[in-house]
Coordinates of C-alpha atoms in Angstrom, one line a residue:
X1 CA -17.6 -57.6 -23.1
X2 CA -20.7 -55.1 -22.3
X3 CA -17.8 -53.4 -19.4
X4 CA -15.3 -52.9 -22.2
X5 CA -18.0 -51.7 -24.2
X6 CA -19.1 -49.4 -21.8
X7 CA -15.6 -48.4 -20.9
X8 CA -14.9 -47.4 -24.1
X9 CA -17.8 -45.8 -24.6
X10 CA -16.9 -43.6 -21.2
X11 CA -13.4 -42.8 -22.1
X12 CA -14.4 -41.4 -26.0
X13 CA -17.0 -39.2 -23.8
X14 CA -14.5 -37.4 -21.8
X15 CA -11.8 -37.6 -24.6
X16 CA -14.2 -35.5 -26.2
X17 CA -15.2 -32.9 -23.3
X18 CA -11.2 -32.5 -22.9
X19 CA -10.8 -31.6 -26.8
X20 CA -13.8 -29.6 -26.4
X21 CA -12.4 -27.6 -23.0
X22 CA -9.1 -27.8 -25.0
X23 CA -10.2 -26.1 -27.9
X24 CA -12.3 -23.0 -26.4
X25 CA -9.2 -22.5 -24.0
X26 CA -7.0 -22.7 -27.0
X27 CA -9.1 -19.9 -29.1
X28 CA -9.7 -17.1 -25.9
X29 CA -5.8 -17.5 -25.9
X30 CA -5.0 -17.3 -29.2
X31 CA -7.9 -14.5 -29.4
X32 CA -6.6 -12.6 -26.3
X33 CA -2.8 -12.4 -27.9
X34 CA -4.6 -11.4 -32.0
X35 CA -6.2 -8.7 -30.5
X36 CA -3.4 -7.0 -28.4
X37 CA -0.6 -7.8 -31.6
X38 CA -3.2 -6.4 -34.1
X39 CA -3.6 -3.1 -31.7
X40 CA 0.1 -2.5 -31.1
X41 CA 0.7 -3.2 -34.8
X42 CA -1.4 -1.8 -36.6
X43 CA -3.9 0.5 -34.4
X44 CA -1.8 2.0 -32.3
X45 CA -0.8 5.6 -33.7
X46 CA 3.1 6.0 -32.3
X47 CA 5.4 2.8 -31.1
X48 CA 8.7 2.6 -29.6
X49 CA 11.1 0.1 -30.8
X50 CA 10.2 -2.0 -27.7
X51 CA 6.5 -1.7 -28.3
X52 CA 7.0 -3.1 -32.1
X53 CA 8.8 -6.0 -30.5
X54 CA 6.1 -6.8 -27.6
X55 CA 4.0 -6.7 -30.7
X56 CA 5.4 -9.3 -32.6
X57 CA 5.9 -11.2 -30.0
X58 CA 1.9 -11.3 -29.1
X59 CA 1.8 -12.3 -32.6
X60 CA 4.0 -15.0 -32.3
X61 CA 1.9 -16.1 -29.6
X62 CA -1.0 -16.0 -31.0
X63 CA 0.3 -18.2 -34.3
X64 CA 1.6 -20.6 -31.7
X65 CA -1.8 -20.9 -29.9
X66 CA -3.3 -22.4 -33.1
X67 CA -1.0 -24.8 -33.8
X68 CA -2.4 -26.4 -30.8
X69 CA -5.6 -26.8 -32.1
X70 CA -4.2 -29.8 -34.1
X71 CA -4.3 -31.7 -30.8
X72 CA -8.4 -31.4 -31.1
X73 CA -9.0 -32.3 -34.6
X74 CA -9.8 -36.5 -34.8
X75 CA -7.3 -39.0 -34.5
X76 CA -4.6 -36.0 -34.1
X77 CA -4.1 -36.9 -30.1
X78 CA -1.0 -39.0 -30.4
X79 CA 2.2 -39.2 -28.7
X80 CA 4.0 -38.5 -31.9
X81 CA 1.9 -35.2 -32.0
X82 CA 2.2 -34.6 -28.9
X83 CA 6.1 -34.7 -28.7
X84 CA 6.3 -32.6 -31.8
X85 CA 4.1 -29.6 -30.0
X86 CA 6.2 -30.1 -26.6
X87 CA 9.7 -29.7 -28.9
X88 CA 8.2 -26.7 -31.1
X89 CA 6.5 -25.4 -27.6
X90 CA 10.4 -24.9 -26.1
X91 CA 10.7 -21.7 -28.8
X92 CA 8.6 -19.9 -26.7
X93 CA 11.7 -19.5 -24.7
X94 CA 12.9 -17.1 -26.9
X95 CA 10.1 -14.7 -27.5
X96 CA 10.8 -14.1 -23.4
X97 CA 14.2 -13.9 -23.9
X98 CA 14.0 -10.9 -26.9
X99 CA 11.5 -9.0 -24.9
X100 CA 13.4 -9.2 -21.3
X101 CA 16.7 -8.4 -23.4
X102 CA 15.2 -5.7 -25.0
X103 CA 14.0 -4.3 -21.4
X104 CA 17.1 -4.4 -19.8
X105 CA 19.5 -3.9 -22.4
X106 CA 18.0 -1.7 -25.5
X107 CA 19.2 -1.6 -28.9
X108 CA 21.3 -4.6 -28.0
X109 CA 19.3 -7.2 -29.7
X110 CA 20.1 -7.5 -33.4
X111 CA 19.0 -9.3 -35.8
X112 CA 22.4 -11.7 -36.3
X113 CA 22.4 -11.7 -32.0
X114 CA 18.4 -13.4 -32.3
X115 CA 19.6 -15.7 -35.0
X116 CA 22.6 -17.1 -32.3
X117 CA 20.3 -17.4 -29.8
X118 CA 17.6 -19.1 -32.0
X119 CA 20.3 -21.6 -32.8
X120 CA 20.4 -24.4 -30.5
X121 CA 16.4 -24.5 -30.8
X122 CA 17.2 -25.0 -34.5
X123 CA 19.7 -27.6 -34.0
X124 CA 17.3 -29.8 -31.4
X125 CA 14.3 -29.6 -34.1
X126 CA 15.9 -30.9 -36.9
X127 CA 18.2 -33.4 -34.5
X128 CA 14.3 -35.0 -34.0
X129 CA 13.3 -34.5 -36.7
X130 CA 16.0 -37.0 -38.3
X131 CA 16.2 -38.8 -35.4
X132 CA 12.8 -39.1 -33.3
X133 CA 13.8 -40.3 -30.4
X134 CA 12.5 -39.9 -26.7
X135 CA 16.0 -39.1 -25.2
X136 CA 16.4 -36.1 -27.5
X137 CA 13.1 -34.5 -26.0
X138 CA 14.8 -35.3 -22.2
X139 CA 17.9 -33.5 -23.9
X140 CA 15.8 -30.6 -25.2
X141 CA 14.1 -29.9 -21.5
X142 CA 17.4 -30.3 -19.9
X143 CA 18.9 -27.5 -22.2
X144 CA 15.6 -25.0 -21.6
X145 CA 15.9 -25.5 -17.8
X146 CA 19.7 -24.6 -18.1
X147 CA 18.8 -21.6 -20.8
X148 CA 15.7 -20.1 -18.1
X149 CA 18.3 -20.5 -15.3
X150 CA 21.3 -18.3 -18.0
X151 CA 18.8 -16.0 -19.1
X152 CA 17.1 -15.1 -15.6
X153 CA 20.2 -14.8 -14.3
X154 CA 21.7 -12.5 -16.9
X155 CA 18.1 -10.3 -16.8
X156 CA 18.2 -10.0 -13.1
X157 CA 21.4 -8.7 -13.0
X158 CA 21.3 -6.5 -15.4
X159 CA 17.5 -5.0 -14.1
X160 CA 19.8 -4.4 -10.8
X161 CA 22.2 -2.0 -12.9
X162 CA 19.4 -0.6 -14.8
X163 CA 17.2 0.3 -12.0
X164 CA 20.8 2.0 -10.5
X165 CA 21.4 3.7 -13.3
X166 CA 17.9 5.5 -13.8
X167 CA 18.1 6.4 -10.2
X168 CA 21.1 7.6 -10.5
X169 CA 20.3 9.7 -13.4
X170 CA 16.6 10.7 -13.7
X171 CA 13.7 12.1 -11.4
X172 CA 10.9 11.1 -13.4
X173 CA 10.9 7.1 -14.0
X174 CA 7.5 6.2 -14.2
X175 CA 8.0 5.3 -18.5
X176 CA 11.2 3.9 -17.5
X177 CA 11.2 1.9 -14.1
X178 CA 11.8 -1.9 -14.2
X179 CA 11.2 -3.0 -10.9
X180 CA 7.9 -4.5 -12.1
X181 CA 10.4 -7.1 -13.7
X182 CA 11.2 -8.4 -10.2
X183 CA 7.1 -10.1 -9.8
X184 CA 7.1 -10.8 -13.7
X185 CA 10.0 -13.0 -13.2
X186 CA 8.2 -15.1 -10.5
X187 CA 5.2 -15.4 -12.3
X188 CA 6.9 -16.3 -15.6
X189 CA 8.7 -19.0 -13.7
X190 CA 5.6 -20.6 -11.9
X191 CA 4.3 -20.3 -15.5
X192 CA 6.7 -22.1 -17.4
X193 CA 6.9 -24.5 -14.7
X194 CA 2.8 -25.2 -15.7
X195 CA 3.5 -25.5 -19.1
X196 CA 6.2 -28.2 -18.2
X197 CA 3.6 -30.0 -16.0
X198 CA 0.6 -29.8 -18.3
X199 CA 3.2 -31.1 -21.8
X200 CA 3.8 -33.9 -19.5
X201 CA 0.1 -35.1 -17.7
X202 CA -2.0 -33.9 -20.5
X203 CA -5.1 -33.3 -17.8
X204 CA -8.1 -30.7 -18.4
X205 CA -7.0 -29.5 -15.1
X206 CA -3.6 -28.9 -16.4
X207 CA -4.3 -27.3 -19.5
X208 CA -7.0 -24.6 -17.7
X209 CA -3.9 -24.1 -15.0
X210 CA -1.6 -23.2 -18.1
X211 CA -3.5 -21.1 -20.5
X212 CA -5.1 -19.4 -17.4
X213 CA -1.6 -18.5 -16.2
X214 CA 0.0 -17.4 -19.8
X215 CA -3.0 -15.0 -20.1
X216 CA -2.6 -13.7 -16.7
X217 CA 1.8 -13.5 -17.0
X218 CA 1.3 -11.3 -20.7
X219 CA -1.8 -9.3 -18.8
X220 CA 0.2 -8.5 -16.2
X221 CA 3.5 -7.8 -18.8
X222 CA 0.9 -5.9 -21.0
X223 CA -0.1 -3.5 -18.1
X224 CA 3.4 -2.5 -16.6
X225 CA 5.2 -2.2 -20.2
X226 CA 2.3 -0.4 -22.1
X227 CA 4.3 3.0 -22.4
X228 CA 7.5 1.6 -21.0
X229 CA 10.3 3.3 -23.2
X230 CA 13.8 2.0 -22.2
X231 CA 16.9 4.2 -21.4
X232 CA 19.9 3.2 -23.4
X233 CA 22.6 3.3 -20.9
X234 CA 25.1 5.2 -21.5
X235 CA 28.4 3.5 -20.9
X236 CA 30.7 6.1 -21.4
X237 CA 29.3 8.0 -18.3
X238 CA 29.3 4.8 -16.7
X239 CA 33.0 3.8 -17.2
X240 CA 33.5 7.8 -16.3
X241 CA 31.7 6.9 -13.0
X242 CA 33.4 4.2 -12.4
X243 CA 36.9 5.6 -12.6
X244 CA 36.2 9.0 -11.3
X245 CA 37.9 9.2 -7.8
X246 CA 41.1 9.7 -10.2
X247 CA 41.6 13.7 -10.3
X248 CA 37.8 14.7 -9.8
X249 CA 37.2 18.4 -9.3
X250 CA 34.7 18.3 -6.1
X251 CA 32.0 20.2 -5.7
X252 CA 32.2 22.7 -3.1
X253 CA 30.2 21.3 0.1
X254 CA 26.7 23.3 0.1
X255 CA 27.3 24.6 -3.8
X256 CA 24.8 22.1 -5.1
X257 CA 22.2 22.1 -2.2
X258 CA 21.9 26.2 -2.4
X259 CA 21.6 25.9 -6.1
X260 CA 18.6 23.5 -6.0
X261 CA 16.9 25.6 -3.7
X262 CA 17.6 29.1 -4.8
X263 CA 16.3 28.1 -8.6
X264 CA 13.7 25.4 -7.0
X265 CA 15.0 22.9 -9.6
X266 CA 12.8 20.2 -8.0
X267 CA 9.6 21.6 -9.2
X268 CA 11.0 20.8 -12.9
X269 CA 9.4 17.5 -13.6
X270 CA 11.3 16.1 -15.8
X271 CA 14.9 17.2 -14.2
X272 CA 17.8 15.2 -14.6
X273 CA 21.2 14.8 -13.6
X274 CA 22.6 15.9 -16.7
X275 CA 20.6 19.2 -15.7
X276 CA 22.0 19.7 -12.8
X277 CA 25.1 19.2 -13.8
X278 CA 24.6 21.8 -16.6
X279 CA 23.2 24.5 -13.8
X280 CA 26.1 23.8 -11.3
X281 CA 28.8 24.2 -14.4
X282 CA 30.1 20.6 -13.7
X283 CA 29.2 17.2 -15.3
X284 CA 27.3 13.9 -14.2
X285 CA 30.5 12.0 -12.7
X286 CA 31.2 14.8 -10.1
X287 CA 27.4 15.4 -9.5
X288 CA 26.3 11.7 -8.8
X289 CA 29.7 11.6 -7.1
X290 CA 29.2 14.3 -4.3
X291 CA 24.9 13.1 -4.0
X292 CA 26.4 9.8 -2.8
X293 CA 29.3 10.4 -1.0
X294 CA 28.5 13.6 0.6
X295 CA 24.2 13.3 0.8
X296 CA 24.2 9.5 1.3
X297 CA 21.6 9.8 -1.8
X298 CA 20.6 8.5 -5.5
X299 CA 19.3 12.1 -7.5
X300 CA 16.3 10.2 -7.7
X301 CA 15.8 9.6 -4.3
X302 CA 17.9 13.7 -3.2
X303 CA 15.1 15.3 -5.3
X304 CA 11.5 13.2 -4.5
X305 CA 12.8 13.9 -0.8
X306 CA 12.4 18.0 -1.6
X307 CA 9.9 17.7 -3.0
X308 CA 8.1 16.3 -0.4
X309 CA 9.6 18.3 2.3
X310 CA 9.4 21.7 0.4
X311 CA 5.7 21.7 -1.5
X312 CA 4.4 18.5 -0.8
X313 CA 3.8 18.3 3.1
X314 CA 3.4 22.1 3.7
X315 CA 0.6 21.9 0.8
X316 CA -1.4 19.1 3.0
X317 CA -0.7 21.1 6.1
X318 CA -2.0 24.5 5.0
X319 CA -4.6 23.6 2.8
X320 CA -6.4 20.2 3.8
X321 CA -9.0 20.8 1.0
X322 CA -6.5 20.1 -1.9
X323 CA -6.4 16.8 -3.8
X324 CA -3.3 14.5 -3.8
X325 CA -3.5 14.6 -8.0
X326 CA -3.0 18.1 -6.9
X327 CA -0.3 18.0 -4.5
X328 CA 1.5 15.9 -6.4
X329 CA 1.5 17.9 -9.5
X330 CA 2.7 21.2 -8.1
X331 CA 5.0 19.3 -6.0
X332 CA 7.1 18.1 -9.5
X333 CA 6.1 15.0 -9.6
X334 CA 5.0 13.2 -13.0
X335 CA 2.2 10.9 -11.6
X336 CA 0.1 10.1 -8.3
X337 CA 1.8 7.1 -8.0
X338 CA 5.4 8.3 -8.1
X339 CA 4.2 10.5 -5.1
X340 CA 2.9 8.1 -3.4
X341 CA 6.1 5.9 -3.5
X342 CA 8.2 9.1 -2.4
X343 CA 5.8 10.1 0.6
X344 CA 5.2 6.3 1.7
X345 CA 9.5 6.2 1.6
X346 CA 10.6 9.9 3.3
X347 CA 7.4 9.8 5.9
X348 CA 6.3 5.7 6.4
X349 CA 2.9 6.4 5.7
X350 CA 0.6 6.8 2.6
X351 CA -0.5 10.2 1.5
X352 CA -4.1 9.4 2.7
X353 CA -2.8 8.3 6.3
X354 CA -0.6 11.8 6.7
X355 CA -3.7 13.8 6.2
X356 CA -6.1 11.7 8.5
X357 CA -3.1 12.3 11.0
X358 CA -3.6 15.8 10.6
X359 CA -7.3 16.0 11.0

């Protein structure tokens, strides 16, 4: 009887240092997702469509934190309470979904297309909520594993024709690049794989693992997307693209490359194909035509490439005093970063390296 006692005793002790471990991870969450929804929403002076949407979706997250403080309150730890916070947890799905749609396919998402998508999550909630039974919660995590696998699917792909398209079409991508997608997708699966562990073991371990990881997947969403503004693509230059070896006007072999370097178009930082299809009298479907076919080339990767060869490197040779922030800037580029990219590309080594190779 005293062992029981004592057993008891034991197990209320760390029952109690879980809820307690439980409930401070639960509020830096839930504070860490208030703070960033409250800034976007309402402190923030200017916000893109996207932005309002990462917005609402940190508020989203933040509601959903505090629902799981319920677990904490007495008598509250139950399996019944437990399955109903694993079945209302699967929604999250969606908050990704609307963001990563909204990334790689602007303007698409409407309000009737979130309402579809929300519908099978409807339909499983009320299905256990009439009917509360165990094999409707297996049914419900065999429909999200099959809705991650549809919906990372679809966003890879479509990342893959966005980043062509940008390349394709603009110099300057630092506000617009989506290859930071390409880690955020690995981390947002080794996340959601924690949240499926930690719904399942219900360990201290397991729940530090989880919040510690959602924190770190939003920070990491938070840094790369914080003046992201999406490029609508435009499909009717695509389809014109796509069909354009059907009577296309070339462009005379050297016409573009003397243009470019007679009016140093390259220094313009902001230049885009449409702009260089407007200086050469031609449009976009002939000019990203002849880049690719003729250079071998994206305009994105045609004009970094001049830059570098033109400014950059005979900047760093001739005057070894002169920052890369510098450099960059009179070379056309945007930021440091973009520079760095281009010169690690064209040359195979960093900025930094070239110069101590000089020395």
């Amino acid at each position: 009887m005293f062992c029981y006692s004592l057993a008891l005793h034991y197990l209320c002790i760390v029952m109690a240092d879980y809820m307690n471990i439980s409930a401070f991870l639960i509020g830096v969450t839930t504070a860490f997702f208030g703070i960033f929804a409250l800034h976007i929403l309402f402190w923030r002076k200017t916000r893109t469509r996207f932005q309002t949407i990462l917005g609402c979706v940190m508020a989203i997250w933040a509601v959903w934190n505090v629902k799981d403080l319920v677990m904490t309150f007495p008598g509250m730890y139950t399996q019944e309470v437990l399955d109903w916070i694993l079945l209302i947890d699967g929604w999250s799905a969606l908050t990704f979904t609307v963001l990563l749609f909204e990334i790689v396919m602007p303007c698409w998402l409407t309000l009737r297309r979130i309402f579809l998508l929300a519908l099978p999550f409807a339909l499983f909630t009320v299905l256990y909520g009439v009917w509360p039974d165990q094999r409707v919660l297996y049914a419900d995590l065999v429909f999200l594993c099959c809705y991650a696998i549809t919906v990372i699917t679809i966003g890879y792909v479509k990342m893959k024709r966005y980043l062509i398209y940008v390349r394709k079409n603009y110099s300057n991508i630092d506000n617009i690049d989506v290859a930071w997608l390409k880690p955020v997708f690995f981390f947002a699966i080794v996340s959601q794989l924690t949240w499926l562990f930690t719904s399942l073991s219900g360990t201290v371990m397991a729940d530090i693992t989880y919040y510690v990881s959602a924190i770190l997947l939003w920070m990491m969403v938070l840094h790369y997307s914080w003046n992201f503004r999406p490029i609508v693509v435009d499909k009717t230059a695509e389809a014109e693209l796509a069909n354009s070896n059907k009577n296309i006007v070339p462009i005379a072999e050297g016409t573009l490359e003397k243009l470019v370097e007679q009016q140093k178009l390259y220094l313009k930082k902001d230049l885009t194909l449409s702009d260089l299809a407007a200086a050469l009298n031609s449009n976009r479907t002939y000019v990203s035509k002849y880049l690719s076919q003729v250079l071998g080339q994206t305009f994105y990767d045609y004009i970094n490439q001049l830059r570098i060869e033109r400014v950059s490197i005979p900047m760093m040779r001739e005057h070894p005093e002169y920052k890369l922030d510098y450099v960059a800037q009179e070379s056309g580029f945007a930021s440091i970063s973009t520079f760095r990219r281009a010169f690690f590309k064209m040359t195979g080594q960093t900025p930094s390296q070239y110069e101590a190779a000089q020395m």
